[in-house]
Tab-separated table of C-alpha atoms in Angstrom:
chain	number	residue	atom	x	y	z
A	1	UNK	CA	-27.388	-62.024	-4.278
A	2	UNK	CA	-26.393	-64.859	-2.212
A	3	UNK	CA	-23.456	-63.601	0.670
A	4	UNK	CA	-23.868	-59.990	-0.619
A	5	UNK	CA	-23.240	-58.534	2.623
A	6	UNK	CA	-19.982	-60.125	3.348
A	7	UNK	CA	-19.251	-58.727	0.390
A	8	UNK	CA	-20.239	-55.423	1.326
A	9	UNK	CA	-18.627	-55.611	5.203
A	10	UNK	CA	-14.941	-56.550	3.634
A	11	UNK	CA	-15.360	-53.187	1.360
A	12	UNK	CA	-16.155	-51.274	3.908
A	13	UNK	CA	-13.571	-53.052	6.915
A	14	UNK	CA	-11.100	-52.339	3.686
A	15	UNK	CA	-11.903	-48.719	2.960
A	16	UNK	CA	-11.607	-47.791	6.465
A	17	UNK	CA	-8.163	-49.667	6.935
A	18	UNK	CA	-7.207	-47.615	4.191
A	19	UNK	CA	-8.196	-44.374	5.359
A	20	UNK	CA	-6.673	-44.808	8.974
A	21	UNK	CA	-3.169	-46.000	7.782
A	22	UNK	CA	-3.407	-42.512	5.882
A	23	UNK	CA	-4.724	-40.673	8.882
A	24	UNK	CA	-2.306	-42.433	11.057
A	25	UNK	CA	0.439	-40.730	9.902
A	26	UNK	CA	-0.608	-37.311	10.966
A	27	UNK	CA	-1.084	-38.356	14.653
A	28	UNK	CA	1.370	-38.513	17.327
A	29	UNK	CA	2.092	-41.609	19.725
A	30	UNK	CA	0.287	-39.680	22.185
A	31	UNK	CA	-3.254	-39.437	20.257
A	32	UNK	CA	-2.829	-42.898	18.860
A	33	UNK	CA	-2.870	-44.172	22.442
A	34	UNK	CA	-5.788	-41.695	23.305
A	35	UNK	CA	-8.059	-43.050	20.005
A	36	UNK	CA	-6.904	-46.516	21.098
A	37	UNK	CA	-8.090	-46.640	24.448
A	38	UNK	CA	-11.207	-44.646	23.525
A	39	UNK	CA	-12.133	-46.949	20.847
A	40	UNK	CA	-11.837	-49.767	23.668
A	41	UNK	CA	-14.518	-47.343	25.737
A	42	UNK	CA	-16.503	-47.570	23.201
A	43	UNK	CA	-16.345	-51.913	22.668
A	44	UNK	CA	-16.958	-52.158	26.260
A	45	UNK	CA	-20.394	-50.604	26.206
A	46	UNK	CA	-21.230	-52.264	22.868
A	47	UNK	CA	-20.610	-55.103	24.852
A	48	UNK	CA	-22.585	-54.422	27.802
A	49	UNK	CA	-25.454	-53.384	26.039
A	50	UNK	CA	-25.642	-56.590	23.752
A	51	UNK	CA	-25.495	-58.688	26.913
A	52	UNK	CA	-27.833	-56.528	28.851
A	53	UNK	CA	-30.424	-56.569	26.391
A	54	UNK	CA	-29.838	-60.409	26.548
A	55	UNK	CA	-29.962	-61.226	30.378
A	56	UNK	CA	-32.616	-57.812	31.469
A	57	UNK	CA	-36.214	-58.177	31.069
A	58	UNK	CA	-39.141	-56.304	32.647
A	59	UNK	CA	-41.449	-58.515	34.048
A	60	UNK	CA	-45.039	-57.027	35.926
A	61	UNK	CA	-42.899	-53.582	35.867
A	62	UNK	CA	-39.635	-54.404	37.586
A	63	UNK	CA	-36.043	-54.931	36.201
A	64	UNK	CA	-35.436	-58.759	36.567
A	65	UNK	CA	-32.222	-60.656	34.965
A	66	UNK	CA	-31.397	-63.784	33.968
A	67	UNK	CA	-29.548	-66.344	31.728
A	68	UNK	CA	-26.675	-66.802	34.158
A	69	UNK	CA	-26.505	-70.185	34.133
A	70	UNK	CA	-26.440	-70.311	30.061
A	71	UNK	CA	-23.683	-67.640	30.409
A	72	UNK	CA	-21.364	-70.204	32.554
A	73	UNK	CA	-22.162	-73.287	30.618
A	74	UNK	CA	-20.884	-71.654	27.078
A	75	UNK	CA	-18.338	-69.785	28.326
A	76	UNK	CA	-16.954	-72.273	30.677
A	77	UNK	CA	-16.443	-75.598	28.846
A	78	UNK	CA	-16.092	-72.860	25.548
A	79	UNK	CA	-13.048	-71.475	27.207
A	80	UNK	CA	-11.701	-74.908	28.155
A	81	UNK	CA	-12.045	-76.327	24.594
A	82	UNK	CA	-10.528	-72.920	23.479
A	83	UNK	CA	-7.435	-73.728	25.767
A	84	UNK	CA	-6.936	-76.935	24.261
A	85	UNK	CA	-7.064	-75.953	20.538
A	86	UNK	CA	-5.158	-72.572	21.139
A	87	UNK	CA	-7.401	-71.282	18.680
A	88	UNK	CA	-5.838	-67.257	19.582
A	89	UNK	CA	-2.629	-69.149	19.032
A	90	UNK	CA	-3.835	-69.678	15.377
A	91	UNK	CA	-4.715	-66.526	14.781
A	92	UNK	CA	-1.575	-65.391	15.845
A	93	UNK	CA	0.339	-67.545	13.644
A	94	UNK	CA	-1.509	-66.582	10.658
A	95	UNK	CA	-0.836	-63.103	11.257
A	96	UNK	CA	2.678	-63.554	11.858
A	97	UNK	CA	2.045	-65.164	8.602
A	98	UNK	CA	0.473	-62.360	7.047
A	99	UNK	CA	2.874	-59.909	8.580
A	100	UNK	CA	5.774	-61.326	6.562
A	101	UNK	CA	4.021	-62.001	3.178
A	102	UNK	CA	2.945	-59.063	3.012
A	103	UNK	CA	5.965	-56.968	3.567
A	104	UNK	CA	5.726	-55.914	7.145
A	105	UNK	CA	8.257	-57.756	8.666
A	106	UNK	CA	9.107	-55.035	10.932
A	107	UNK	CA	6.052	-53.726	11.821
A	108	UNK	CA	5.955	-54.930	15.748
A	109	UNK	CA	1.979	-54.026	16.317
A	110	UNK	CA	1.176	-55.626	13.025
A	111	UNK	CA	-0.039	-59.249	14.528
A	112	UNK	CA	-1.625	-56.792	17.840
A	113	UNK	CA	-3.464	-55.400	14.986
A	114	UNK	CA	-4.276	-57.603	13.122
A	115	UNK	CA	-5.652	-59.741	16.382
A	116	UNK	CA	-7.582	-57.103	18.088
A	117	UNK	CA	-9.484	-55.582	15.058
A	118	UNK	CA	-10.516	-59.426	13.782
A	119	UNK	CA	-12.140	-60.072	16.762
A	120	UNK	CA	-13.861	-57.080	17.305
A	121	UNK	CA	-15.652	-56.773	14.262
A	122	UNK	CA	-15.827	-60.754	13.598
A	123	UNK	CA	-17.391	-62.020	16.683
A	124	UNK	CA	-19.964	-59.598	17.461
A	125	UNK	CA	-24.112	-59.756	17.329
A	126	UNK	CA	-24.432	-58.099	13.741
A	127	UNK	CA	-21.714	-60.282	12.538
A	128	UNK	CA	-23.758	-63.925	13.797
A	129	UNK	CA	-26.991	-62.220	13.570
A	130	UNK	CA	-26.558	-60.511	9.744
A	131	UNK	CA	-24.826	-63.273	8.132
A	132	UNK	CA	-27.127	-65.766	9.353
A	133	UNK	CA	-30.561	-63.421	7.859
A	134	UNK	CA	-28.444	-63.462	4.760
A	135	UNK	CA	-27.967	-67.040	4.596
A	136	UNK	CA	-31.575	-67.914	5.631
A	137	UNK	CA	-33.560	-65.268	3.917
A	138	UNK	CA	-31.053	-62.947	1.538
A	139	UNK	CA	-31.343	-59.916	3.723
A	140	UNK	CA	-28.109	-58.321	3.934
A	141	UNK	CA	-29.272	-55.152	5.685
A	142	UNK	CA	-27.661	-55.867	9.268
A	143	UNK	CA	-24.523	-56.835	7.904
A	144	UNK	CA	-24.659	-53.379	5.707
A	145	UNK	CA	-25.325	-51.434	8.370
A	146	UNK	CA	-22.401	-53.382	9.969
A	147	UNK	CA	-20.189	-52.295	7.272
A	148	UNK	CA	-20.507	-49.328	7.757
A	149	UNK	CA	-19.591	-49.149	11.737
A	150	UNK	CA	-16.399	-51.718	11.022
A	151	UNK	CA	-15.586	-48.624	8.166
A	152	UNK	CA	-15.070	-46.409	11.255
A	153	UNK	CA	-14.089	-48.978	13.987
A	154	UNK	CA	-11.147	-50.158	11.642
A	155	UNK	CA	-10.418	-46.627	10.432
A	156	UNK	CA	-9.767	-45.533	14.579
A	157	UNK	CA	-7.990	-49.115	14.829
A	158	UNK	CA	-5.414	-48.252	11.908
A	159	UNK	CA	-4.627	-44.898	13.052
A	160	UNK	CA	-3.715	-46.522	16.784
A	161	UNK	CA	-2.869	-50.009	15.908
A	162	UNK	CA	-1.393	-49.940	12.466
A	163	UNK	CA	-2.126	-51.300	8.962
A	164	UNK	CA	-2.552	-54.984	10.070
A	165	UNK	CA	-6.154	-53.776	11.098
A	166	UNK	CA	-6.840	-54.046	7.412
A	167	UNK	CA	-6.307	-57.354	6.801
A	168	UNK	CA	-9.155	-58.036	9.225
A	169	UNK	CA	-11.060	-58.516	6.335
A	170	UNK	CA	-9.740	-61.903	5.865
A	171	UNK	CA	-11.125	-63.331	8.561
A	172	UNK	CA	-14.323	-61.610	8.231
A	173	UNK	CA	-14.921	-62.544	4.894
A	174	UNK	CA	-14.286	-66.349	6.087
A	175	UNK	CA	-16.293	-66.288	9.144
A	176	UNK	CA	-19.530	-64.423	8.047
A	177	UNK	CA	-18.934	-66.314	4.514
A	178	UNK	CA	-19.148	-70.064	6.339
A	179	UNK	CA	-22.018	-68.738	8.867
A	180	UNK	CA	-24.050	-67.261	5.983
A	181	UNK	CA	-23.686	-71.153	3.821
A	182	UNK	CA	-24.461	-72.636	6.927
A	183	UNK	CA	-27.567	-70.865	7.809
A	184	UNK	CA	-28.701	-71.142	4.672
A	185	UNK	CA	-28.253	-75.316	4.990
A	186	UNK	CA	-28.955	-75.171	8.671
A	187	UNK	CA	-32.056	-73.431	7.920
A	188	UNK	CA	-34.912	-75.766	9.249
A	189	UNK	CA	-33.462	-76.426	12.515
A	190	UNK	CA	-32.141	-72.466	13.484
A	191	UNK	CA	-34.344	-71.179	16.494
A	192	UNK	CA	-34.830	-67.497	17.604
A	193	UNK	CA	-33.834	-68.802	21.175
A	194	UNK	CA	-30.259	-70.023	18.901
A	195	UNK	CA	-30.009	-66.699	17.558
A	196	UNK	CA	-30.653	-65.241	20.796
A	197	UNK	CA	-28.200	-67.108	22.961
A	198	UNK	CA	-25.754	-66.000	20.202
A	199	UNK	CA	-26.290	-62.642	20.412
A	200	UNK	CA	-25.843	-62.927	24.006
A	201	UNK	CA	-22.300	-64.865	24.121
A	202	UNK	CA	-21.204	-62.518	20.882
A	203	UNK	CA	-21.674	-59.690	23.240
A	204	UNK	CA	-19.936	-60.874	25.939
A	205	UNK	CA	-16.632	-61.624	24.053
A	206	UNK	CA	-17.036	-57.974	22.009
A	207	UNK	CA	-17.034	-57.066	25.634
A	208	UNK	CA	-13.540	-58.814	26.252
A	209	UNK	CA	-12.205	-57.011	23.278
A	210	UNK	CA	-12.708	-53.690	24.926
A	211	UNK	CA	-11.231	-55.359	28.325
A	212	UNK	CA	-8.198	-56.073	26.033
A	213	UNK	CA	-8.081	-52.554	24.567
A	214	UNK	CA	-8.401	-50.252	27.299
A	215	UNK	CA	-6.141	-52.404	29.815
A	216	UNK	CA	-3.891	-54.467	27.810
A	217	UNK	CA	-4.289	-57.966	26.752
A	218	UNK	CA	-6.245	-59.861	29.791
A	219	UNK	CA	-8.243	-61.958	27.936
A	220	UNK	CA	-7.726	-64.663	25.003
A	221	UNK	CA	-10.845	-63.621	23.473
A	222	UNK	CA	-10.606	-65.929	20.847
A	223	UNK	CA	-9.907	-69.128	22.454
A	224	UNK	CA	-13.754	-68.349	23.674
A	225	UNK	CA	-15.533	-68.783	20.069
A	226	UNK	CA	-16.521	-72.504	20.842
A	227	UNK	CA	-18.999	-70.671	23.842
A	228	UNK	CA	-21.079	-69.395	20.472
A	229	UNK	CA	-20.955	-73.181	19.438
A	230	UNK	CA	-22.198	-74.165	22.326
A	231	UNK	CA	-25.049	-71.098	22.691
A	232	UNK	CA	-26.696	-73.149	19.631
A	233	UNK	CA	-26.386	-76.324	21.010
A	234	UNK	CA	-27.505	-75.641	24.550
A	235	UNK	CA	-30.633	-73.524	22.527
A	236	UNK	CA	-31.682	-76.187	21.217
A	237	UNK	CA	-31.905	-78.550	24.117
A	238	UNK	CA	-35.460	-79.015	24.648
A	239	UNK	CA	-34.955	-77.780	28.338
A	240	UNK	CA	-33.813	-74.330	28.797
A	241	UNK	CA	-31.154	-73.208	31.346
């Protein structure tokens, strides 16, 4: 079934928001800031490895990187256009939005929540990577595997962050919804070097998450998603950088 695995990641991002605003309860301030900044551990080095497994290659039996230069032009102009639209402003918004229709007016780490957990398990490799095999060839086994690590991800999140981790789901219903139409219309032109440079910019802003988690908000991760725009685009240049 056509988007199947969207399907499946929302259940699961749901069921674990569920079971770590029950958990939650039976922790103390102290643990929830422990689980917090250990869950950001463990972002970082999802982070590094995706982008390490993006810039590293062996070549005749040495360690050689690379990509640098398509690492600065997304996430350079990216950021700037980012700026400009305030697109973490929007998310913001909605989740003061959300905070209020749905009842949690005074919850203070609601929008935090809400934020933090949206972009870490909307904007990261399996998220592009799944939705777009789903879209192109109906394979929804990334994104189910994916489902199950945002199950645990969220649950941790809830416990630490509160119950506006659940409604993460929105947005990842939305954005691995729209990705897995467009691959499917986008089809012809989509390149493994387009999947590839997403993979690598994906992992560098899960990376930012975990910058954000273990050290306070540093980063404006999501005025950065225009860098994954531009991943494709520059892929597709018929000269690579």
């Amino acid at each position: 079934m056509f988007g199947m695995g969207t399907i499946i990641n929302v259940i699961g991002i749901i069921l674990g928001g569920f079971a770590g605003h029950f958990f939650g309860k039976l922790l103390s301030e102290h643990c929830q800031d422990g689980l917090t900044r250990a869950c950001g551990i463990s972002v970082l080095f999802i982070g590094i490895a995706g982008a390490m497994e993006g810039m590293l290659s062996i070549e005749g039996g040495s360690l050689s990187g690379g990509k640098s230069m398509f690492v600065v032009a997304c996430l350079a102009p990216g950021a700037l256009i980012g700026e400009m639209l305030n697109i973490e402003g929007g998310f913001e918004r909605f989740g003061s939005w959300l905070k209020i229709k749905t009842g949690n007016a005074k919850d203070k780490y609601f929008v935090d929540g809400f934020v933090t957990a949206s972009l870490t398990v909307c904007i990261g490799a399996m998220a592009v990577v799944g939705s777009i095999q789903d879209g192109i060839s109906g394979d929804y086994s990334i994104l189910a595997t994916k489902a199950v690590l945002d199950l645990v991800i969220i649950m941790v999140m809830t416990c630490s962050l509160g119950k506006g981790c659940i409604f993460s789901a929105i947005p990842v219903g939305i954005f691995q919804g729209c990705i897995t139409l467009l691959a499917r219309l986008l089809k012809p032109i989509m390149t493994d070097a387009a999947l590839a440079g997403i993979s690598l910019i994906g992992s560098i802003l899960i990376f930012c998450v975990g910058v954000n988690l273990v050290w306070g908000k540093k980063v404006r991760v999501a005025n950065l998603l225009p860098a994954l725009i531009l991943a494709v685009m520059i892929a597709l240049l018929p000269v690579s950088i």
